[in-house]
mmCIF file of C-alpha atoms in Angstrom:
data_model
loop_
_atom_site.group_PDB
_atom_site.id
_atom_site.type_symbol
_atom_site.label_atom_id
_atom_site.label_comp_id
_atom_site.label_asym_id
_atom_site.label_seq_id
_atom_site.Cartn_x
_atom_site.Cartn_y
_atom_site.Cartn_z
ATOM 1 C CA UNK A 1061 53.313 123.529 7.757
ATOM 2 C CA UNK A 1062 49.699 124.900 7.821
ATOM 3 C CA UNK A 1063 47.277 123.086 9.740
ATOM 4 C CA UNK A 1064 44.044 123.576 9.807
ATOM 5 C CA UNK A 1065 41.551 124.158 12.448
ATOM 6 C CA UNK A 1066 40.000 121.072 13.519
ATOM 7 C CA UNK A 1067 36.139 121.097 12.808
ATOM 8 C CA UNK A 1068 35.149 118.808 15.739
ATOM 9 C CA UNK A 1069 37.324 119.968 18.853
ATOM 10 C CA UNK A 1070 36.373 123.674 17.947
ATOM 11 C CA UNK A 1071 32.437 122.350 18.017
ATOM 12 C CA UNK A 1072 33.351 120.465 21.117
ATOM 13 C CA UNK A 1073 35.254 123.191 22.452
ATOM 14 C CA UNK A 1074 31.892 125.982 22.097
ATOM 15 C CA UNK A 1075 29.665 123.007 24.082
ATOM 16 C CA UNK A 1076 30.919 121.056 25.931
ATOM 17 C CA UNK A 1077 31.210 122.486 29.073
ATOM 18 C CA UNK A 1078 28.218 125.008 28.193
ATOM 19 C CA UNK A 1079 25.695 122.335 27.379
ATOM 20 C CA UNK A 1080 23.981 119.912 30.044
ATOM 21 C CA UNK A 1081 23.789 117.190 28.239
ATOM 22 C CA UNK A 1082 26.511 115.839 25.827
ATOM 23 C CA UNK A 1083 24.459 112.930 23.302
ATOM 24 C CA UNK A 1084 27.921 112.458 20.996
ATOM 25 C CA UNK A 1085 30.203 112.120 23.058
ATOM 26 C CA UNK A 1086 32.851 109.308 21.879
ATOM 27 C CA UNK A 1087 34.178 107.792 25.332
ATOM 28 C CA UNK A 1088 32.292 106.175 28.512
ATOM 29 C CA UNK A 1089 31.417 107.617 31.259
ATOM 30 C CA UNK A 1090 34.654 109.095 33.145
ATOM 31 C CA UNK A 1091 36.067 107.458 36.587
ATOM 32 C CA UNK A 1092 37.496 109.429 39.323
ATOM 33 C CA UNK A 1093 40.483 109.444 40.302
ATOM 34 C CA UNK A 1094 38.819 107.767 43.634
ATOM 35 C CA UNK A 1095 37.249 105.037 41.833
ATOM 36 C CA UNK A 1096 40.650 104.522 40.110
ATOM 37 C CA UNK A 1097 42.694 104.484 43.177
ATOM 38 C CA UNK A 1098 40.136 102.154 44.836
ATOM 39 C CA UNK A 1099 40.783 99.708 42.277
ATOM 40 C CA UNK A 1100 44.582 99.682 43.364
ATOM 41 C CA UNK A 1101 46.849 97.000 44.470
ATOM 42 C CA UNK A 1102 48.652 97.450 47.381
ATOM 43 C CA UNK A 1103 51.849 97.533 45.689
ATOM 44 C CA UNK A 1104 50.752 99.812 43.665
ATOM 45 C CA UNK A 1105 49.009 102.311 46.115
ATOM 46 C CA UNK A 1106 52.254 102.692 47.633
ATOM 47 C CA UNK A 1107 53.557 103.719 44.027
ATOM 48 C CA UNK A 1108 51.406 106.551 44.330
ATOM 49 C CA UNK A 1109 51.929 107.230 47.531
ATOM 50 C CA UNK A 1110 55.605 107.776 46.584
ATOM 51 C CA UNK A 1111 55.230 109.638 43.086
ATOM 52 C CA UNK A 1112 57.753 111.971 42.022
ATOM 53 C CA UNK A 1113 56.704 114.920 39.263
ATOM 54 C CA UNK A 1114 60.041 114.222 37.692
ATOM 55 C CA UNK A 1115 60.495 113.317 34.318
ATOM 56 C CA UNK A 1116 60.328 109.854 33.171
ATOM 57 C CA UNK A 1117 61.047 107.539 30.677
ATOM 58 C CA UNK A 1118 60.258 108.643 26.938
ATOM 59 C CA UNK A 1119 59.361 105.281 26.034
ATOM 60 C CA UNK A 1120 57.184 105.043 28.527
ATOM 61 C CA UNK A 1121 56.715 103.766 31.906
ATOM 62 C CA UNK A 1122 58.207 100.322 32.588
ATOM 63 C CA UNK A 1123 55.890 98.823 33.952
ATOM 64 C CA UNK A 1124 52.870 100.339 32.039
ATOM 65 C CA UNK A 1125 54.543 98.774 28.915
ATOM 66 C CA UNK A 1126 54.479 95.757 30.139
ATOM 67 C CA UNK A 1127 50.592 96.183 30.900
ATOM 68 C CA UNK A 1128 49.910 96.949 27.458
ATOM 69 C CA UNK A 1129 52.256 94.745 25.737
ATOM 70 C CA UNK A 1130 49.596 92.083 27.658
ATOM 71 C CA UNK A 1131 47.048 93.211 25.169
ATOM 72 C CA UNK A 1132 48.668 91.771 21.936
ATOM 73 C CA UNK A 1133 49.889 88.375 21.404
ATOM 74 C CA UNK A 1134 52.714 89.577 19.084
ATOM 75 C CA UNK A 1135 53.856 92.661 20.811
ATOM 76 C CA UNK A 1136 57.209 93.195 23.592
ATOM 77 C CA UNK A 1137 57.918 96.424 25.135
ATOM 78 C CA UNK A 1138 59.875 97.660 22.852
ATOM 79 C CA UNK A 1139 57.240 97.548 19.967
ATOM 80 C CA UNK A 1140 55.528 100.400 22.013
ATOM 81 C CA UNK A 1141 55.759 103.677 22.520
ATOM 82 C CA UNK A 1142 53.396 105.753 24.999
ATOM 83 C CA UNK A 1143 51.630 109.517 24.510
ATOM 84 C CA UNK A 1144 48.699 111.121 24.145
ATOM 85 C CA UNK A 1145 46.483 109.808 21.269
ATOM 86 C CA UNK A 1146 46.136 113.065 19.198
ATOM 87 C CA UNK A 1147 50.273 113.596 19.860
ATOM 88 C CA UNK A 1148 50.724 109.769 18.322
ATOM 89 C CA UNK A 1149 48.846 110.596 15.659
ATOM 90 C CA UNK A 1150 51.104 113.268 14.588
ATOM 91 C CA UNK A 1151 54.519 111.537 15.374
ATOM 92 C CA UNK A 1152 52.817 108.397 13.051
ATOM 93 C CA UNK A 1153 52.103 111.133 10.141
ATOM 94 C CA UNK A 1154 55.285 113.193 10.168
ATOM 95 C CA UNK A 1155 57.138 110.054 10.897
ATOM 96 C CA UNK A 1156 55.756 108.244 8.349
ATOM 97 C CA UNK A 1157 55.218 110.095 5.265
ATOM 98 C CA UNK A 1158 56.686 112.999 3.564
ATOM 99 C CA UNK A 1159 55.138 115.395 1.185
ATOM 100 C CA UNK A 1160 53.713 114.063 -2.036
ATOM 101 C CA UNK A 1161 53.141 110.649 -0.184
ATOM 102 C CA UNK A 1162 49.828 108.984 -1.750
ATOM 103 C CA UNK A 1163 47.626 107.581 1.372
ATOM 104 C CA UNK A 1164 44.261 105.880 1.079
ATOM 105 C CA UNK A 1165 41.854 106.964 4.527
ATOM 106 C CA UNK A 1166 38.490 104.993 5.612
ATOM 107 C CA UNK A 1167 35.936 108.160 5.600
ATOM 108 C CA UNK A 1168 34.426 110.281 7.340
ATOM 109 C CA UNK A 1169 36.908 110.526 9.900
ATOM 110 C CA UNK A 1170 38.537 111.815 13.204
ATOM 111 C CA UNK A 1171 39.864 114.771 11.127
ATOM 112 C CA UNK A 1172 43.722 114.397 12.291
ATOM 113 C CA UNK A 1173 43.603 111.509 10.464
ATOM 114 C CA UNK A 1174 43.759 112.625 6.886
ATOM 115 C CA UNK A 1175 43.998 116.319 7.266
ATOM 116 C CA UNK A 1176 47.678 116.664 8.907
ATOM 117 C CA UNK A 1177 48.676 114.253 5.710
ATOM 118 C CA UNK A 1178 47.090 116.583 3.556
ATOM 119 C CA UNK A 1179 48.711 119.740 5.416
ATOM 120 C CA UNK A 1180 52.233 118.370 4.915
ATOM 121 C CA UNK A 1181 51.336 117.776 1.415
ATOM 122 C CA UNK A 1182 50.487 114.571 0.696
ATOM 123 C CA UNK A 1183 48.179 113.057 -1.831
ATOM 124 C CA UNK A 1184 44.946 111.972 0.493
ATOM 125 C CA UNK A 1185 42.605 109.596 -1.381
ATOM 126 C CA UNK A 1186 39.422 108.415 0.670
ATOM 127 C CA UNK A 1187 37.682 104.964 1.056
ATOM 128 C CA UNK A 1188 33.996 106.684 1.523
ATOM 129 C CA UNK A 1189 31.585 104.790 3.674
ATOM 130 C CA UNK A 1190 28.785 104.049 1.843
ATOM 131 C CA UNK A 1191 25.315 101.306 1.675
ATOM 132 C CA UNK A 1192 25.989 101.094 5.496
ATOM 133 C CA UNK A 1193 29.191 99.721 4.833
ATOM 134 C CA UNK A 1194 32.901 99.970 3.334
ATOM 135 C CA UNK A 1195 33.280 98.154 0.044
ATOM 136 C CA UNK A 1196 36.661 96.178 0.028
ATOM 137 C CA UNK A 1197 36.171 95.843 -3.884
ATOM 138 C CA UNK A 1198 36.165 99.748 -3.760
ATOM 139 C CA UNK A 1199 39.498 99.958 -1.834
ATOM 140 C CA UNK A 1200 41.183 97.144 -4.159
ATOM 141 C CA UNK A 1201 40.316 99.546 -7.549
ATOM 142 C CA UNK A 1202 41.761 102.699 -5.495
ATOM 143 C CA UNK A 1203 45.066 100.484 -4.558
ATOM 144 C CA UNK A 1204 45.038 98.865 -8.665
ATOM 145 C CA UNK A 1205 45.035 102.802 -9.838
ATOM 146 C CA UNK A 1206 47.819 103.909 -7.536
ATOM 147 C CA UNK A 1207 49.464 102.164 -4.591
ATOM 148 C CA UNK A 1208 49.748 104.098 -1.812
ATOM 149 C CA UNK A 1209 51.907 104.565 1.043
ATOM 150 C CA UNK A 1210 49.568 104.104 3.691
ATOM 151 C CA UNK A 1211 46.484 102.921 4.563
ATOM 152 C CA UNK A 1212 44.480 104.323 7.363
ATOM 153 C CA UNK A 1213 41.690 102.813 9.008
ATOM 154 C CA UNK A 1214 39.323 103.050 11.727
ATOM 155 C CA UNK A 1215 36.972 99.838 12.959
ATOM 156 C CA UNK A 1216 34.956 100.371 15.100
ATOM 157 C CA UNK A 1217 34.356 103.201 13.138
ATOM 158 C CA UNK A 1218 33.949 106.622 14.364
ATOM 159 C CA UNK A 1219 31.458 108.172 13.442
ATOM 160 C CA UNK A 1220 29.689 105.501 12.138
ATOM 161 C CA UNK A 1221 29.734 102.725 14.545
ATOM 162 C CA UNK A 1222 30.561 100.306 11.473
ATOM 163 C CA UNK A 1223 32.595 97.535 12.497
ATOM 164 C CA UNK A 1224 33.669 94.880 9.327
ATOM 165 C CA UNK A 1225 34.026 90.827 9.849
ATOM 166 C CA UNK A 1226 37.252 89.219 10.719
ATOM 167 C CA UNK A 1227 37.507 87.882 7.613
ATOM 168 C CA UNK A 1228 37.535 91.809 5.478
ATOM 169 C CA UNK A 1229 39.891 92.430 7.816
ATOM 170 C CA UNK A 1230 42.665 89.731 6.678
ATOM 171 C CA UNK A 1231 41.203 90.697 3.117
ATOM 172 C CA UNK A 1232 42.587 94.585 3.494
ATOM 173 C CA UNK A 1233 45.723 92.857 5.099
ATOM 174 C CA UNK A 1234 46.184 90.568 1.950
ATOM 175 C CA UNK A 1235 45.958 93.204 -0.569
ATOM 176 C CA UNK A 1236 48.164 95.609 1.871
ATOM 177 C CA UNK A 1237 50.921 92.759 1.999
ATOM 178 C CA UNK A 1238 50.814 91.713 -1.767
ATOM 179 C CA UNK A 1239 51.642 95.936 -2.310
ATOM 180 C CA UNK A 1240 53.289 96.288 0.638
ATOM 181 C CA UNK A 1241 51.319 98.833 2.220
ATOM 182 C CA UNK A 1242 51.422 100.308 5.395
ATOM 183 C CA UNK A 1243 48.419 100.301 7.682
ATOM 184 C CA UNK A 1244 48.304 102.320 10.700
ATOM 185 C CA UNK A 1245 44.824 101.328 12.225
ATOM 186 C CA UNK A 1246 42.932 103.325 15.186
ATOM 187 C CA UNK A 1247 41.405 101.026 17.666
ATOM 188 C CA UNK A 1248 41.100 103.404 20.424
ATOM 189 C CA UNK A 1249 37.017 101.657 20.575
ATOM 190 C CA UNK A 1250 38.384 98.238 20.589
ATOM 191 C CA UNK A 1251 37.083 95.924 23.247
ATOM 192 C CA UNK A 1252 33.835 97.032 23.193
ATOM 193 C CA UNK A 1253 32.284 94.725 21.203
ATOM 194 C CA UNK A 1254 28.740 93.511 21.889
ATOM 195 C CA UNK A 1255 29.371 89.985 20.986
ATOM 196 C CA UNK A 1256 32.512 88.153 20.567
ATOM 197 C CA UNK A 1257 32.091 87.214 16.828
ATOM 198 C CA UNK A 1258 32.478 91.493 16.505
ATOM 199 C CA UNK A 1259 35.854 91.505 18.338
ATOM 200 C CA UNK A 1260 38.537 91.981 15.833
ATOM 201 C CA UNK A 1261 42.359 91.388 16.387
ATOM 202 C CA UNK A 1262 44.882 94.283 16.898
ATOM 203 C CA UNK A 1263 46.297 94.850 12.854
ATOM 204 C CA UNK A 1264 50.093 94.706 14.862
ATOM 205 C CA UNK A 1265 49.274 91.054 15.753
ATOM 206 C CA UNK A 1266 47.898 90.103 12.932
ATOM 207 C CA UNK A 1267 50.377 92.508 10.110
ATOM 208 C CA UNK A 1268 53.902 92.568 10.051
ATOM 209 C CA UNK A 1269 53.428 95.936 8.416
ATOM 210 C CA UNK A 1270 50.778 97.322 10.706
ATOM 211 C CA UNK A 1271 50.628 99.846 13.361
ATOM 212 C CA UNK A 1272 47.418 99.600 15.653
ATOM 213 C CA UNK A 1273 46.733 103.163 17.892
ATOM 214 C CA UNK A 1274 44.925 102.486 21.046
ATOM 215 C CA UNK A 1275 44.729 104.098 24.406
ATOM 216 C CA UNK A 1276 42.624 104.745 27.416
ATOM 217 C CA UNK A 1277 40.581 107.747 26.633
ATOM 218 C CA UNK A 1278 37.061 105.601 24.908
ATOM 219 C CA UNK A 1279 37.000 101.809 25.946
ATOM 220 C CA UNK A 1280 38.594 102.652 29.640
ATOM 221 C CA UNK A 1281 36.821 105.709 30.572
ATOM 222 C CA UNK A 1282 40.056 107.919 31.182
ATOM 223 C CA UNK A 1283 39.809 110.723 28.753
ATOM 224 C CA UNK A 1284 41.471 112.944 31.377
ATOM 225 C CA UNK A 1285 44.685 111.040 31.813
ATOM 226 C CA UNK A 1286 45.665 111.385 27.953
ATOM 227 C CA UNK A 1287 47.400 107.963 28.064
ATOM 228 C CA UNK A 1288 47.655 106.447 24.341
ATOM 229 C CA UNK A 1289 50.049 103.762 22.427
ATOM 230 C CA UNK A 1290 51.040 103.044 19.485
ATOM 231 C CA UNK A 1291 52.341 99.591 18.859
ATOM 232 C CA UNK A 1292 53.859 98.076 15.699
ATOM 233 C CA UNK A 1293 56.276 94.952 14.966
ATOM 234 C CA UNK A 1294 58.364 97.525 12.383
ATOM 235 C CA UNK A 1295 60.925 98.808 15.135
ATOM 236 C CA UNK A 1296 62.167 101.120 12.956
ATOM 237 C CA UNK A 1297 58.627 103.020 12.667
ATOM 238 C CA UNK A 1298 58.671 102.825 16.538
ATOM 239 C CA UNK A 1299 62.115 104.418 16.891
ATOM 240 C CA UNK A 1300 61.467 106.729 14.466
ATOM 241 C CA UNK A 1301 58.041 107.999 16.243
ATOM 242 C CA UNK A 1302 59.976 107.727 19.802
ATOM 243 C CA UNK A 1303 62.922 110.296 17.999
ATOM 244 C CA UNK A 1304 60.298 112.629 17.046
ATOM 245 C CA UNK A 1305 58.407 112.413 20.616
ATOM 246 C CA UNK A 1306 61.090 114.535 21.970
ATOM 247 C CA UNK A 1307 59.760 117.377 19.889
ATOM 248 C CA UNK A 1308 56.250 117.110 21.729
ATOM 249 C CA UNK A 1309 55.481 115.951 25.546
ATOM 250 C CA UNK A 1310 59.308 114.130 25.615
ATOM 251 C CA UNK A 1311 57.514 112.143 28.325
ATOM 252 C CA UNK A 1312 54.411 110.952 30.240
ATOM 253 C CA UNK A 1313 53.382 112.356 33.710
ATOM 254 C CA UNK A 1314 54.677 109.773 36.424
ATOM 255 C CA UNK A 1315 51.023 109.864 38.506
ATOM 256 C CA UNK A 1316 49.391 109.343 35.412
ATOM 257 C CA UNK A 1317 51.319 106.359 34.621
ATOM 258 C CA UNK A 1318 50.283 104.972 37.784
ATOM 259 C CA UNK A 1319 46.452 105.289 37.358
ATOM 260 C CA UNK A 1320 47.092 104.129 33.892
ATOM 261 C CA UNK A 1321 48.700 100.364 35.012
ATOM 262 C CA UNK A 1322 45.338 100.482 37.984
ATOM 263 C CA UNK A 1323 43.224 100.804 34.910
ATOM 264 C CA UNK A 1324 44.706 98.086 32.492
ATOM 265 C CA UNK A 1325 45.182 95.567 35.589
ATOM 266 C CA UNK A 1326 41.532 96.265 35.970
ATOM 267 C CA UNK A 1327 40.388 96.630 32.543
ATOM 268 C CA UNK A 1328 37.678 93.731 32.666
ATOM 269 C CA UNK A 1329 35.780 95.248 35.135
ATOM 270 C CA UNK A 1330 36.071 98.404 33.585
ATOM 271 C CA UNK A 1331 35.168 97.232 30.198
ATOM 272 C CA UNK A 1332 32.002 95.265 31.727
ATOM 273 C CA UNK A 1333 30.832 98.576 33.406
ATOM 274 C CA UNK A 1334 31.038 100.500 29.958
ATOM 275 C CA UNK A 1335 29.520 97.653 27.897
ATOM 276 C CA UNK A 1336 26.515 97.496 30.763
ATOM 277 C CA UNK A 1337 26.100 101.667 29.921
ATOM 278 C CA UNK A 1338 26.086 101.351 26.296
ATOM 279 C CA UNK A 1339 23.868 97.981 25.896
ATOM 280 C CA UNK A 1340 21.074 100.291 28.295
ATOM 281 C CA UNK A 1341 21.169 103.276 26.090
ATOM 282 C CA UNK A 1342 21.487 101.369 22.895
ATOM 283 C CA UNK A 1343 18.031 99.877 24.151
ATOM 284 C CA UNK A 1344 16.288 102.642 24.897
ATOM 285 C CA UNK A 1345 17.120 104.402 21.636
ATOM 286 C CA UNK A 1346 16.382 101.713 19.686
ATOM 287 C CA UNK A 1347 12.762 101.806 21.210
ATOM 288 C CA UNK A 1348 12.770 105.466 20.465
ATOM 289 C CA UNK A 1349 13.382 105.598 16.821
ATOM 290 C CA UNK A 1350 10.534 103.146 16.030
ATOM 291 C CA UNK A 1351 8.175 106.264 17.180
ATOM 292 C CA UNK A 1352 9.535 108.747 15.113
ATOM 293 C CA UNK A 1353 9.469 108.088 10.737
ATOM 294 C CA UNK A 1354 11.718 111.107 10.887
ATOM 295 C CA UNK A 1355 14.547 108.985 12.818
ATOM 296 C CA UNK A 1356 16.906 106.430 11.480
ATOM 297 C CA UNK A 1357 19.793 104.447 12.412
ATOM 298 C CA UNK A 1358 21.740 101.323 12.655
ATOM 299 C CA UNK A 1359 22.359 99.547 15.670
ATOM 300 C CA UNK A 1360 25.917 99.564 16.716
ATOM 301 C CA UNK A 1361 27.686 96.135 17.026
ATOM 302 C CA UNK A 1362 30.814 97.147 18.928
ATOM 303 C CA UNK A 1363 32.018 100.893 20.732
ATOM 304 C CA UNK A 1364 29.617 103.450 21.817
ATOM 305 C CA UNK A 1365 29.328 105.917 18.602
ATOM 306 C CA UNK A 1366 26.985 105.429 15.401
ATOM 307 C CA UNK A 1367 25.124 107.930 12.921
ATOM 308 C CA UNK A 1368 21.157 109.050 14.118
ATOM 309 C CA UNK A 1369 19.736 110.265 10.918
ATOM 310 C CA UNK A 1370 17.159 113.029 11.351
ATOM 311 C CA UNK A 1371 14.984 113.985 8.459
ATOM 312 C CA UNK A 1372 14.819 118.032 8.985
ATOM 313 C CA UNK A 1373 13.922 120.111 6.495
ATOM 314 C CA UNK A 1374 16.171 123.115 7.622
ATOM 315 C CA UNK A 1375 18.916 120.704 7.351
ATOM 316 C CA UNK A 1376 20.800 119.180 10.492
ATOM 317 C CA UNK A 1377 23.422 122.005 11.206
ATOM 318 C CA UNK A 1378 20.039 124.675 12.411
ATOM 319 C CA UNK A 1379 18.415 121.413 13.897
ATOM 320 C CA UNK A 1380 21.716 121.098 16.123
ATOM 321 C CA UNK A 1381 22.334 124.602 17.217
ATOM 322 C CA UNK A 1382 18.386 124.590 17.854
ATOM 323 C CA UNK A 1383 18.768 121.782 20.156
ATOM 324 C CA UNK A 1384 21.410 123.029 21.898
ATOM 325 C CA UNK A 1385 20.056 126.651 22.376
ATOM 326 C CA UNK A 1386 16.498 125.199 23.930
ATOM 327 C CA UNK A 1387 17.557 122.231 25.653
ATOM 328 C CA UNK A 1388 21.270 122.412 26.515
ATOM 329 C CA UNK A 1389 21.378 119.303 24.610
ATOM 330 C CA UNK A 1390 24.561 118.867 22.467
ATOM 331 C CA UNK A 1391 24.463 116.456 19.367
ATOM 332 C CA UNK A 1392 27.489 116.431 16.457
ATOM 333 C CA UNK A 1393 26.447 116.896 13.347
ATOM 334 C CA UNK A 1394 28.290 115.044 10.262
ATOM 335 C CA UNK A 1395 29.081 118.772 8.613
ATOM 336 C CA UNK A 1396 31.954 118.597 11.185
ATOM 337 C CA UNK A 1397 33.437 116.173 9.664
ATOM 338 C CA UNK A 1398 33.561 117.418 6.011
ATOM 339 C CA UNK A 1399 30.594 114.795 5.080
ATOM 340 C CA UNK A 1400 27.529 115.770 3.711
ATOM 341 C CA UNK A 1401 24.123 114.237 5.119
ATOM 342 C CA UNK A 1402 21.158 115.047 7.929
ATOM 343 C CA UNK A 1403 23.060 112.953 10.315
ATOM 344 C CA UNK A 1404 24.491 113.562 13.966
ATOM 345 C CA UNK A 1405 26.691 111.268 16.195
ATOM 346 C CA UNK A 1406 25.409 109.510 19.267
ATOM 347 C CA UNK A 1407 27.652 108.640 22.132
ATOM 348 C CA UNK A 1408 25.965 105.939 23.851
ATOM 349 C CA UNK A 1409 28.814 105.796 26.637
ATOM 350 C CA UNK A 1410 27.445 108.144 29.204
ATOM 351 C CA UNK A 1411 25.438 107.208 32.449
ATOM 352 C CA UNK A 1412 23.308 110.323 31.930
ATOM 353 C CA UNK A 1413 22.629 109.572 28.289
ATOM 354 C CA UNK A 1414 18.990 108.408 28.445
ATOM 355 C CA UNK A 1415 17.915 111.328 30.776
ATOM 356 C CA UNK A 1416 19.497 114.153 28.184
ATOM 357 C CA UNK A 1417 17.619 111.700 24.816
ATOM 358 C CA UNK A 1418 14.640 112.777 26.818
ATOM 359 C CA UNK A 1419 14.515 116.623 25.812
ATOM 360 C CA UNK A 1420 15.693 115.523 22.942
ATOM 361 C CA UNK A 1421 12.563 113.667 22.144
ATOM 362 C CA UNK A 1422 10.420 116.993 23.943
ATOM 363 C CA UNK A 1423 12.296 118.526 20.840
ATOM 364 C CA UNK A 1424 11.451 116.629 18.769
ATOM 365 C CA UNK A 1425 7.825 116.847 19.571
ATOM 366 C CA UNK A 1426 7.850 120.688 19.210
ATOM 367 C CA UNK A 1427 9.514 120.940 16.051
ATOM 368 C CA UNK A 1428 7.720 118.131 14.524
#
């Protein structure tokens, strides 16, 4: 199999530990491991007290299964499997399809997403974004012309921010059912939503066919401990992904596990403190933009990502670099995803997000 390089880790990979400020990145601010372990039961402190770096179980943790399987109403432990979100998504894809395979993917997109299902050889089709929005009728003509395999989707959307009403979501699960369809969903921004009518139900509750991805590197703050899940009613996709998982990490680190059950025991506190960051900056942006005609955006209704047009006529990819080289100021533009426009994605997660939008208005100042 040839993979290609992926566009957006290789542009993260130049910046971000170069730049000083980071205005796209995707997850909240980052705990410590302090502020983790302060969180801690007792029971639980002693757990790490009394860690072993052995291995563990390739499932997962026991008792970290149990903490997620508390997320979903439809979901036991053995409808999960645990590992680092980019490693699930290529278990789901080789586990899943074979070459030839037709799959339908919401788009733009995280690029491991469609592009491993296009380097094994399958046949990717792409439900484009589009009039600020994703067009169900344009997904039910793509499914009438050729059923596929899968379905892939993303809400809330990265990069876009886009997240669609409870109601489009049983829609795509009706049409999925009546061609029996796969979904596998990411929801690794779920929880985030700025009102409750925005929250939207895990596609493994709600889809006997459906496999929602979620973990604790964007909604929990916890990049660092590369703890994902996948989680799916079909057993048989869940053994199948768990066979292939001893190919890849075989297990999860035992003192991450740990940290992982503090986090999820304490998610509502974490989730208020990330909701509190990205309601700030979503503020002060949206004061921002009304000063500048060349700015444009929509405000996002759940997660910390959505699109900041900028009207540039040397196009956004020299605007970006530009940025970067005067200010240390690091903004994503859509090229890295394989879209064209004069967009860039904003990560409203970060405590320090306001301070680095600051030289980015100086810049926009000088070059305007």
């Amino acid at each position: 199999m040839n993979i290609r390089h992926f566009k957006l880790e290789r542009y993260f990979a130049k910046y971000e530990f170069s730049a000083k400020y980071l205005l796209s990145s995707s997850d909240c601010d980052p705990l410590s491991q302090k502020e983790v372990l302060s969180m801690a039961s007792n029971e639980l402190l002693s757990k790490w007290e009394r860690v072993t770096l052995g291995y563990s179980e390739s499932r997962g943790d026991s008792f970290l299964l149990k903490e997620i399987s508390k997320l979903y109403k439809n979901i036991a432990d053995e409808n999960v499997v645990i590992g680092a979100p980019q490693e699930l998504i290529l278990l789901a894809i080789i586990s899943i399809l074979k070459r030839n395979d037709d799959i339908i993917v919401t788009y733009p997109a995280y690029q491991s997403l469609y592009s491993l299902a296009e380097d094994i050889g399958c046949k990717v089709r792409y439900w484009t974004y589009a009039n600020n929005q994703f067009d169900i009728n344009d997904l039910k003509i793509m499914i009438e012309k050729r059923v596929p395999r899968l379905l892939i989707i993303n809400f809330p959307h990265n990069p876009t921010g886009f997240t669609p009403k409870i109601s489009q979501i049983h829609e795509i699960i009706e049409l999925c059912r009546k061609n029996d369809i796969l979904i596998l969903s990411d929801e690794m921004y779920r929880f985030l939503e700025t009102d409750e009518i925005y929250k939207l139900p895990a596609i493994s509750d709600i889809y006997e066919n459906g496999i929602s991805l979620c973990g604790l590197s964007k909604s929990f703050s916890l990049p660092g401990l590369r703890t994902g899940w996948l989680v799916s009613r079909r057993v048989d996709v869940i053994e199948k992904i768990l066979e292939m998982k001893d190919f890849t990490t075989i297990c999860q680190p035992s003192n991450n596990a740990i940290l992982s059950i503090i986090a999820l025991q304490n998610r509502e506190n974490i989730i208020r403190r990330n909701k509190s960051i990205i309601l700030e900056n979503v503020n002060y942006v949206e004061q921002v933009v009304k000063n500048y005609s060349v700015l444009n955006w929509l405000k996002p209704l759940s997660g910390p990502i959505t699109l900041l047009s900028i009207d540039y006529y040397k196009g956004i990819d020299h605007f970006t670099k530009e940025l970067v080289d005067r200010k240390s100021v690091m903004l994503l533009p859509i090229t890295v995803y394989d879209f064209v426009g004069n967009s860039v994605r904003l990560g409203l997660g970060r405590k320090n997000f306001i301070e680095g939008f600051k030289l980015f208005e100086e810049f926009l100042n000088e070059v305007f």
